[in-house]
Amino acid sequence: MRPLLSAVLALGASAVLAVPVIDEASEPKLLRARNIVTEIQDEYDFVIVGGGLAGLVLGGRLSEDSNHTVLVLEAGSNGDEFRDRINTPADAYFESLWPTPLNWAYNTTPQVGMNNSQMNWPRGKTLGGSSAINGMYMNRPGEIEVDAWKNMLGDMDGADNWSWDSLFAAMKKSETFSPPTQEIAQEAAITYDTSSHGSKGPIHMSYPGYTFPIVGAWSNAMQSVGIPISHDTYGGENWGAYVSTSAINPTNWTRSYSRSGYLDPLPPRTNYDVLADAYVTRILFNSSSKAGNLSANAVEYSPDGGASKLTVKVKKEVILAGGSVGSPAILLYSGVGPKDVLDAAGVDVVSELPGVGHHLQDHLSATVQWSTDQATAGSLYADNGSESTNAAFLSYVNSAVAYINATNIFGAGAEDLKNTILSQLDSAAAAAGTDETVVAGYKAIYETTVNKIFSSPIGQIELLIGNNLNGTINIGASLQHPFSHGQVSINSSNPMDYPVINPNYLTHPADIQILREGIKTARRLGEAPPLADSMTKEVWPGSDVESDDEWDDWLREVSFTEYHPSSTCAMMPLEQGGVVDANLRVYGLANVRVADASVPPIAFSAHLMSSTYGIAEQASTLIRNYYNIDLISKSHNSTNSTKPSKTGSDKSAASSSSTTSTAASASTTNGSDGGFSVQPWTFISTILAFVALEYFL
Ligand SMILES: Cc1cc2nc3c(=O)[nH]c(=O)nc-3n(C[C@H](O)[C@H](O)[C@H](O)COP(=O)(O)OP(=O)(O)OC[C@H]3O[C@@H](n4cnc5c(N)ncnc54)[C@H](O)[C@@H]3O)c2cc1C
Ligand SMILES: *[C@@H]1O[C@H](CO)[C@@H](O)[C@H](O)[C@H]1NC(C)=O
Ligand SMILES: *[C@@H]1O[C@H](CO)[C@@H](O)[C@H](O)[C@H]1NC(C)=O
Ligand SMILES: *[C@@H]1O[C@H](CO)[C@@H](O)[C@H](O)[C@H]1NC(C)=O
Ligand SMILES: *[C@@H]1O[C@H](CO)[C@@H](O)[C@H](O)[C@H]1NC(C)=O
Ligand SMILES: *[C@@H]1O[C@H](CO)[C@@H](O)[C@H](O)[C@H]1NC(C)=O
Ligand SMILES: *[C@@H]1O[C@H](CO)[C@@H](O)[C@H](O)[C@H]1NC(C)=O
Ligand SMILES: *[C@@H]1O[C@H](CO)[C@@H](O)[C@H](O)[C@H]1NC(C)=O
Ligand SMILES: *[C@@H]1O[C@H](CO)[C@@H](O)[C@H](O)[C@H]1NC(C)=O
Ligand SMILES: *[C@@H]1O[C@H](CO)[C@@H](O)[C@H](O)[C@H]1NC(C)=O
Ligand SMILES: *[C@@H]1O[C@H](CO)[C@@H](O)[C@H](O)[C@H]1NC(C)=O
Ligand SMILES: CC(=O)N[C@H]1CO[C@H](CO)[C@@H](O)[C@@H]1O
Ligand SMILES: CC(=O)N[C@H]1CO[C@H](CO)[C@@H](O)[C@@H]1O
């Protein structure tokens, strides 16, 4: 008999009084099948657009309140047919998902700063979004950067929710840290401070089960070129050289991503549906709601690549989690955005909002390559020997990094460059837009970036080492706080058409200087002991590229995205062309929020997963608190408990005395589902519904 079914029968007639204990690990597929559905209801309280990194956090957290019905709509497939490749960390290199339908495979517009080339922009298109196809580096932005964001909000209501302290707590809530084994720690020279990490969250942050001598040599080589080693960059001081954690579950060496962390471990919830292959085309608004405060009442989507359109009604809110490309695109196709863009695309202006899609910031990278006679991850894999099928080996992903600041890069010259950037600030902002408020926003972002970040210890360049190719080792440099900002727009009124992505790479004169000095540092590192011992010869770009002009020409030819676009639905004051306020609400709309990597107004000096998990956790808390307060004031004695619990995590507490009295925690066996709770009522009634529907037969 199937274990789940027998558990159901064992519950018997008194089931409703008992807390069901079900071994989820024994039948994960059947349980998954419940929340991932093929048919949906007519209406939901919350419709979340995008089942990517942020979307599945929101779906998992909001549906913890059994009083809310929640739907996630994901354009991509459920990904099941590619599950092994998603799960196996090293397959990110060896069996990349880029050539599959799980990649949107966008291209940028021709980039004038890049010799007019159109550049590839992979983005995840499946449950888990980009967290299903990415490189698994798991590190954090720093306190200075996050507080700089918060300070840009002034005294806006809710601004404190985006302080370092708040976001740090939210990031930690999403994580479970596991230290490396003694052996790996030693060989890779890994240091860590457990107190900077979470211990009960759904996403694993750990280290691969296999490593190489070059990883251990990384920090020593850094010291040879004067870059400090950091022993813990996770507590707010995110600079220096270190070995990053990776989003890997060390119990079975699998990728830990938003689907495996926030969706798969969930028990069935009657109030939660996740629909894949549902491409959201537009948000629909109630035509009798007030201009300046439009109410979304439905979301339109296509289940068949655009051939037909369906709608689902929204009772409370639409929450956009389509990522830095998807979220602004959906607003634009819905008629919410800059008038010039909408007019040119032939989309009726529903609510003019000039900032939508502006402020696109992305990390631009380049890499120097050496031949090596040492074994690399790539050569061991290519050999087809025993390593190539060993799970610990297949968990190896690159993770040694360093974040270097403006004085590390330019010495005393940093001050001159800062003054140059400041002197060009007005013209750069003016060039970036025509709307007065949007231009003010560019100025605000530039001012913050140069005054608070460029002149701080925060990294301007990330350095990374990789050995996933056969016979070569790479050291890359990546621009972290670009002054070239771009825009996501649309040029059509057909929502199935790809948006227009223009990152404006290397158009601001400071960026080429910073990236050039960064890539020179990468070369110096490869020539420094002890790393130099592993390098036979520089094969790319090689000795043809030495002078600044040669580097610049080369960089404009070969640089590529580090896949970290952000800031296209920037949280800023409306007077500065902001798209969302500090409660993540889209200006001019009564009930639409954005909660994903598009929200921070500035780029971070980090890979973006951790901050995005934090944003989505924080968004979930905010939204749940908002409705709980609402419920309290409506249905309870409001003088009693208007304050929601601080972290708000598991308790719909104050809101629903009738259900919380029986609330119990049903977490997975290893705590990977930490922080999740389930209302037993929901649970049991769902199971009984299953049986009734002969779901298993
Ligand atoms: C190749 C690659 C490598 C990366 N490497 C790393 C790394 O090593 N470490 C790290 O920290 N970060 C990395 N990143 C970045 C990180 O994955 C993203 O910053 C993060 O996933 C952003 O989360 P998000 O929720 O904003 O967007 P996503 O995770 O991209 O999710 C957006 C979701 O919305 C869906 N969607 C979009 N439009 C629609 C629509 N119209 N209708 C329905 N659904 C829609 C998408 O299909 C997707 O599932 C990488 C990204 C890529 C692409
Ligand atoms: C990996 O282990 C977790 C438990 O920690 C489990 O939930 C998950 O299903 C496992 N993944 C695979 C692919 O076996
Ligand atoms: C639209 O708004 C009007 C006025 O606020 C309201 O009466 C009506 O119920 C709304 N319709 C829908 C479909 O939400
Ligand atoms: C790996 O590199 C070695 C040395 O260059 C070469 O002999 C071998 O053919 C390569 N293997 C594969 C599978 O490409
Ligand atoms: C390893 O296997 C692949 C695919 O089967 C093959 O192309 C390659 O030549 C093999 N390499 C060696 C060194 O045998
Ligand atoms: C950059 O880092 C160095 C240490 O490597 C430090 O001495 C310097 O003060 C930092 N620069 C800034 C602007 O903080
Ligand atoms: C619209 O933008 C897309 C995506 O950048 C591009 O492929 C297409 O050629 C553009 N169409 C027009 C008419 O400019
Ligand atoms: C720019 O691109 C053109 C056309 O592809 C090419 O001929 C030229 O060499 C490139 N310029 C540089 C500096 O690489
Ligand atoms: C906007 O509309 C919502 C819902 O219709 C309402 O609750 C809210 O009070 C309105 N806000 C303003 C500022 O009018
Ligand atoms: C609300 O609760 C307070 C004390 O908790 C009590 O004094 C008051 O009478 C209550 N009001 C109502 C309307 O029940
Ligand atoms: C008010 O709080 C008290 C003490 O915490 C509790 O016993 C009571 O049930 C609450 N009343 C309501 C209406 O929530
Ligand atoms: C989760 C969180 O920190 N919520 C806070 C957001 O801001 C409001 C107003 O400042 C606070 O009341 C919440 O506690
Ligand atoms: C237990 C609880 O708070 N239930 C509420 C759920 O929401 C509906 C409608 O929003 C209320 O009527 C219930 O009281």
PDB file of N, CA and C in Angstrom, residues 285-341:
ATOM      1  N   PHE A 285      -7.498  45.598 -14.552  1.00  0.00           N
ATOM      2  CA  PHE A 285      -7.939  46.492 -13.487  1.00  0.00           C
ATOM      3  C   PHE A 285      -9.435  46.731 -13.565  1.00  0.00           C
ATOM      4  N   ASN A 286      -9.993  46.994 -12.398  1.00  0.00           N
ATOM      5  CA  ASN A 286     -11.417  47.317 -12.311  1.00  0.00           C
ATOM      6  C   ASN A 286     -11.622  48.712 -12.886  1.00  0.00           C
ATOM      7  N   SER A 287     -12.395  48.770 -13.967  1.00  0.00           N
ATOM      8  CA  SER A 287     -12.514  50.051 -14.680  1.00  0.00           C
ATOM      9  C   SER A 287     -13.256  51.090 -13.862  1.00  0.00           C
ATOM     10  N   SER A 288     -14.002  50.652 -12.831  1.00  0.00           N
ATOM     11  CA  SER A 288     -14.659  51.687 -12.022  1.00  0.00           C
ATOM     12  C   SER A 288     -13.844  52.073 -10.789  1.00  0.00           C
ATOM     13  N   SER A 289     -12.624  51.526 -10.666  1.00  0.00           N
ATOM     14  CA  SER A 289     -11.809  51.990  -9.536  1.00  0.00           C
ATOM     15  C   SER A 289     -11.171  53.327  -9.890  1.00  0.00           C
ATOM     16  N   LYS A 290     -10.732  54.015  -8.859  1.00  0.00           N
ATOM     17  CA  LYS A 290     -10.297  55.410  -9.031  1.00  0.00           C
ATOM     18  C   LYS A 290      -8.945  55.541  -9.699  1.00  0.00           C
ATOM     19  N   ALA A 291      -8.849  56.471 -10.652  1.00  0.00           N
ATOM     20  CA  ALA A 291      -7.544  56.780 -11.229  1.00  0.00           C
ATOM     21  C   ALA A 291      -6.620  57.211 -10.096  1.00  0.00           C
ATOM     22  N   GLY A 292      -5.388  56.814 -10.169  1.00  0.00           N
ATOM     23  CA  GLY A 292      -4.451  57.118  -9.081  1.00  0.00           C
ATOM     24  C   GLY A 292      -4.489  56.074  -7.989  1.00  0.00           C
ATOM     25  N   ASN A 293      -5.478  55.191  -8.040  1.00  0.00           N
ATOM     26  CA  ASN A 293      -5.578  54.121  -7.049  1.00  0.00           C
ATOM     27  C   ASN A 293      -6.343  52.959  -7.688  1.00  0.00           C
ATOM     28  N   LEU A 294      -5.786  52.484  -8.780  1.00  0.00           N
ATOM     29  CA  LEU A 294      -6.488  51.453  -9.548  1.00  0.00           C
ATOM     30  C   LEU A 294      -6.424  50.107  -8.850  1.00  0.00           C
ATOM     31  N   SER A 295      -7.520  49.410  -8.936  1.00  0.00           N
ATOM     32  CA  SER A 295      -7.613  48.128  -8.260  1.00  0.00           C
ATOM     33  C   SER A 295      -7.506  46.980  -9.270  1.00  0.00           C
ATOM     34  N   ALA A 296      -6.523  46.133  -9.086  1.00  0.00           N
ATOM     35  CA  ALA A 296      -6.387  44.961  -9.954  1.00  0.00           C
ATOM     36  C   ALA A 296      -7.443  43.964  -9.553  1.00  0.00           C
ATOM     37  N   ASN A 297      -8.168  43.442 -10.518  1.00  0.00           N
ATOM     38  CA  ASN A 297      -9.145  42.428 -10.134  1.00  0.00           C
ATOM     39  C   ASN A 297      -8.968  41.093 -10.851  1.00  0.00           C
ATOM     40  N   ALA A 298      -8.001  41.018 -11.738  1.00  0.00           N
ATOM     41  CA  ALA A 298      -7.749  39.726 -12.398  1.00  0.00           C
ATOM     42  C   ALA A 298      -6.357  39.730 -13.013  1.00  0.00           C
ATOM     43  N   VAL A 299      -5.887  38.542 -13.262  1.00  0.00           N
ATOM     44  CA  VAL A 299      -4.623  38.376 -13.979  1.00  0.00           C
ATOM     45  C   VAL A 299      -4.925  37.525 -15.202  1.00  0.00           C
ATOM     46  N   GLU A 300      -4.415  37.986 -16.335  1.00  0.00           N
ATOM     47  CA  GLU A 300      -4.620  37.265 -17.597  1.00  0.00           C
ATOM     48  C   GLU A 300      -3.359  36.455 -17.910  1.00  0.00           C
ATOM     49  N   TYR A 301      -3.557  35.227 -18.357  1.00  0.00           N
ATOM     50  CA  TYR A 301      -2.383  34.404 -18.683  1.00  0.00           C
ATOM     51  C   TYR A 301      -2.717  33.491 -19.852  1.00  0.00           C
ATOM     52  N   SER A 302      -1.653  32.971 -20.445  1.00  0.00           N
ATOM     53  CA  SER A 302      -1.848  32.034 -21.550  1.00  0.00           C
ATOM     54  C   SER A 302      -1.262  30.680 -21.171  1.00  0.00           C
ATOM     55  N   PRO A 303      -2.063  29.618 -21.310  1.00  0.00           N
ATOM     56  CA  PRO A 303      -1.556  28.287 -20.995  1.00  0.00           C
ATOM     57  C   PRO A 303      -0.913  27.618 -22.206  1.00  0.00           C
ATOM     58  N   ASP A 304      -0.926  28.284 -23.348  1.00  0.00           N
ATOM     59  CA  ASP A 304      -0.534  27.590 -24.582  1.00  0.00           C
ATOM     60  C   ASP A 304       0.286  28.485 -25.507  1.00  0.00           C
ATOM     61  N   GLY A 305       1.210  29.209 -24.901  1.00  0.00           N
ATOM     62  CA  GLY A 305       2.120  29.991 -25.743  1.00  0.00           C
ATOM     63  C   GLY A 305       1.467  31.145 -26.470  1.00  0.00           C
ATOM     64  N   GLY A 306       0.354  31.622 -25.971  1.00  0.00           N
ATOM     65  CA  GLY A 306      -0.241  32.819 -26.542  1.00  0.00           C
ATOM     66  C   GLY A 306      -1.475  32.547 -27.387  1.00  0.00           C
ATOM     67  N   ALA A 307      -1.723  31.279 -27.721  1.00  0.00           N
ATOM     68  CA  ALA A 307      -2.870  30.964 -28.570  1.00  0.00           C
ATOM     69  C   ALA A 307      -4.184  31.341 -27.888  1.00  0.00           C
ATOM     70  N   SER A 308      -4.283  31.091 -26.599  1.00  0.00           N
ATOM     71  CA  SER A 308      -5.506  31.486 -25.896  1.00  0.00           C
ATOM     72  C   SER A 308      -5.161  32.191 -24.594  1.00  0.00           C
ATOM     73  N   LYS A 309      -6.123  32.954 -24.112  1.00  0.00           N
ATOM     74  CA  LYS A 309      -5.917  33.724 -22.875  1.00  0.00           C
ATOM     75  C   LYS A 309      -6.997  33.339 -21.869  1.00  0.00           C
ATOM     76  N   LEU A 310      -6.588  33.158 -20.641  1.00  0.00           N
ATOM     77  CA  LEU A 310      -7.517  32.869 -19.553  1.00  0.00           C
ATOM     78  C   LEU A 310      -7.329  33.939 -18.490  1.00  0.00           C
ATOM     79  N   THR A 311      -8.306  34.054 -17.608  1.00  0.00           N
ATOM     80  CA  THR A 311      -8.113  34.991 -16.498  1.00  0.00           C
ATOM     81  C   THR A 311      -8.427  34.296 -15.182  1.00  0.00           C
ATOM     82  N   VAL A 312      -7.801  34.796 -14.147  1.00  0.00           N
ATOM     83  CA  VAL A 312      -8.099  34.334 -12.802  1.00  0.00           C
ATOM     84  C   VAL A 312      -8.336  35.587 -11.960  1.00  0.00           C
ATOM     85  N   LYS A 313      -9.381  35.540 -11.132  1.00  0.00           N
ATOM     86  CA  LYS A 313      -9.754  36.725 -10.356  1.00  0.00           C
ATOM     87  C   LYS A 313      -8.889  36.858  -9.105  1.00  0.00           C
ATOM     88  N   VAL A 314      -8.704  38.095  -8.723  1.00  0.00           N
ATOM     89  CA  VAL A 314      -7.856  38.420  -7.578  1.00  0.00           C
ATOM     90  C   VAL A 314      -8.711  39.080  -6.507  1.00  0.00           C
ATOM     91  N   LYS A 315      -8.721  38.517  -5.304  1.00  0.00           N
ATOM     92  CA  LYS A 315      -9.535  39.131  -4.246  1.00  0.00           C
ATOM     93  C   LYS A 315      -8.752  40.157  -3.422  1.00  0.00           C
ATOM     94  N   LYS A 316      -7.488  39.862  -3.183  1.00  0.00           N
ATOM     95  CA  LYS A 316      -6.715  40.829  -2.393  1.00  0.00           C
ATOM     96  C   LYS A 316      -5.630  41.513  -3.232  1.00  0.00           C
ATOM     97  N   GLU A 317      -4.629  40.765  -3.639  1.00  0.00           N
ATOM     98  CA  GLU A 317      -3.494  41.438  -4.285  1.00  0.00           C
ATOM     99  C   GLU A 317      -2.882  40.608  -5.405  1.00  0.00           C
ATOM    100  N   VAL A 318      -2.246  41.326  -6.313  1.00  0.00           N
ATOM    101  CA  VAL A 318      -1.323  40.723  -7.273  1.00  0.00           C
ATOM    102  C   VAL A 318       0.087  41.021  -6.770  1.00  0.00           C
ATOM    103  N   ILE A 319       0.921  40.009  -6.719  1.00  0.00           N
ATOM    104  CA  ILE A 319       2.312  40.230  -6.307  1.00  0.00           C
ATOM    105  C   ILE A 319       3.212  39.792  -7.455  1.00  0.00           C
ATOM    106  N   LEU A 320       3.933  40.743  -8.012  1.00  0.00           N
ATOM    107  CA  LEU A 320       4.809  40.430  -9.138  1.00  0.00           C
ATOM    108  C   LEU A 320       6.141  39.903  -8.628  1.00  0.00           C
ATOM    109  N   ALA A 321       6.533  38.742  -9.142  1.00  0.00           N
ATOM    110  CA  ALA A 321       7.825  38.143  -8.806  1.00  0.00           C
ATOM    111  C   ALA A 321       8.411  37.550 -10.083  1.00  0.00           C
ATOM    112  N   GLY A 322       8.314  38.312 -11.156  1.00  0.00           N
ATOM    113  CA  GLY A 322       8.786  37.847 -12.461  1.00  0.00           C
ATOM    114  C   GLY A 322      10.265  38.110 -12.691  1.00  0.00           C
ATOM    115  N   GLY A 323      10.926  38.707 -11.696  1.00  0.00           N
ATOM    116  CA  GLY A 323      12.349  38.999 -11.830  1.00  0.00           C
ATOM    117  C   GLY A 323      12.592  40.339 -12.521  1.00  0.00           C
ATOM    118  N   SER A 324      13.863  40.674 -12.687  1.00  0.00           N
ATOM    119  CA  SER A 324      14.236  42.006 -13.175  1.00  0.00           C
ATOM    120  C   SER A 324      13.845  42.241 -14.625  1.00  0.00           C
ATOM    121  N   VAL A 325      13.579  41.185 -15.372  1.00  0.00           N
ATOM    122  CA  VAL A 325      13.058  41.355 -16.732  1.00  0.00           C
ATOM    123  C   VAL A 325      11.535  41.194 -16.711  1.00  0.00           C
ATOM    124  N   GLY A 326      11.053  40.139 -16.088  1.00  0.00           N
ATOM    125  CA  GLY A 326       9.626  39.824 -16.146  1.00  0.00           C
ATOM    126  C   GLY A 326       8.740  40.840 -15.442  1.00  0.00           C
ATOM    127  N   SER A 327       9.127  41.303 -14.273  1.00  0.00           N
ATOM    128  CA  SER A 327       8.216  42.189 -13.532  1.00  0.00           C
ATOM    129  C   SER A 327       7.975  43.518 -14.241  1.00  0.00           C
ATOM    130  N   PRO A 328       9.031  44.229 -14.693  1.00  0.00           N
ATOM    131  CA  PRO A 328       8.720  45.465 -15.419  1.00  0.00           C
ATOM    132  C   PRO A 328       7.969  45.178 -16.718  1.00  0.00           C
ATOM    133  N   ALA A 329       8.286  44.073 -17.388  1.00  0.00           N
ATOM    134  CA  ALA A 329       7.615  43.769 -18.653  1.00  0.00           C
ATOM    135  C   ALA A 329       6.107  43.592 -18.436  1.00  0.00           C
ATOM    136  N   ILE A 330       5.739  42.893 -17.377  1.00  0.00           N
ATOM    137  CA  ILE A 330       4.304  42.662 -17.136  1.00  0.00           C
ATOM    138  C   ILE A 330       3.609  43.983 -16.808  1.00  0.00           C
ATOM    139  N   LEU A 331       4.256  44.833 -16.023  1.00  0.00           N
ATOM    140  CA  LEU A 331       3.649  46.148 -15.751  1.00  0.00           C
ATOM    141  C   LEU A 331       3.444  46.906 -17.059  1.00  0.00           C
ATOM    142  N   LEU A 332       4.456  46.895 -17.917  1.00  0.00           N
ATOM    143  CA  LEU A 332       4.371  47.649 -19.172  1.00  0.00           C
ATOM    144  C   LEU A 332       3.253  47.103 -20.062  1.00  0.00           C
ATOM    145  N   TYR A 333       3.206  45.807 -20.225  1.00  0.00           N
ATOM    146  CA  TYR A 333       2.142  45.239 -21.067  1.00  0.00           C
ATOM    147  C   TYR A 333       0.757  45.479 -20.462  1.00  0.00           C
ATOM    148  N   SER A 334       0.717  45.729 -19.154  1.00  0.00           N
ATOM    149  CA  SER A 334      -0.562  46.027 -18.496  1.00  0.00           C
ATOM    150  C   SER A 334      -0.911  47.505 -18.584  1.00  0.00           C
ATOM    151  N   GLY A 335      -0.042  48.293 -19.203  1.00  0.00           N
ATOM    152  CA  GLY A 335      -0.326  49.719 -19.348  1.00  0.00           C
ATOM    153  C   GLY A 335       0.155  50.555 -18.181  1.00  0.00           C
ATOM    154  N   VAL A 336       1.051  50.016 -17.385  1.00  0.00           N
ATOM    155  CA  VAL A 336       1.592  50.751 -16.243  1.00  0.00           C
ATOM    156  C   VAL A 336       3.059  51.026 -16.529  1.00  0.00           C
ATOM    157  N   GLY A 337       3.388  52.286 -16.814  1.00  0.00           N
ATOM    158  CA  GLY A 337       4.784  52.571 -17.133  1.00  0.00           C
ATOM    159  C   GLY A 337       4.946  53.942 -17.746  1.00  0.00           C
ATOM    160  N   PRO A 338       6.137  54.196 -18.330  1.00  0.00           N
ATOM    161  CA  PRO A 338       6.408  55.499 -18.938  1.00  0.00           C
ATOM    162  C   PRO A 338       5.555  55.672 -20.199  1.00  0.00           C
ATOM    163  N   LYS A 339       4.981  56.858 -20.336  1.00  0.00           N
ATOM    164  CA  LYS A 339       4.087  57.124 -21.455  1.00  0.00           C
ATOM    165  C   LYS A 339       4.796  56.950 -22.808  1.00  0.00           C
ATOM    166  N   ASP A 340       6.056  57.419 -22.873  1.00  0.00           N
ATOM    167  CA  ASP A 340       6.753  57.324 -24.167  1.00  0.00           C
ATOM    168  C   ASP A 340       6.893  55.860 -24.602  1.00  0.00           C
ATOM    169  N   VAL A 341       7.229  55.012 -23.672  1.00  0.00           N
ATOM    170  CA  VAL A 341       7.400  53.589 -24.006  1.00  0.00           C
ATOM    171  C   VAL A 341       6.062  52.972 -24.417  1.00  0.00           C
TER     172      VAL A 341
END
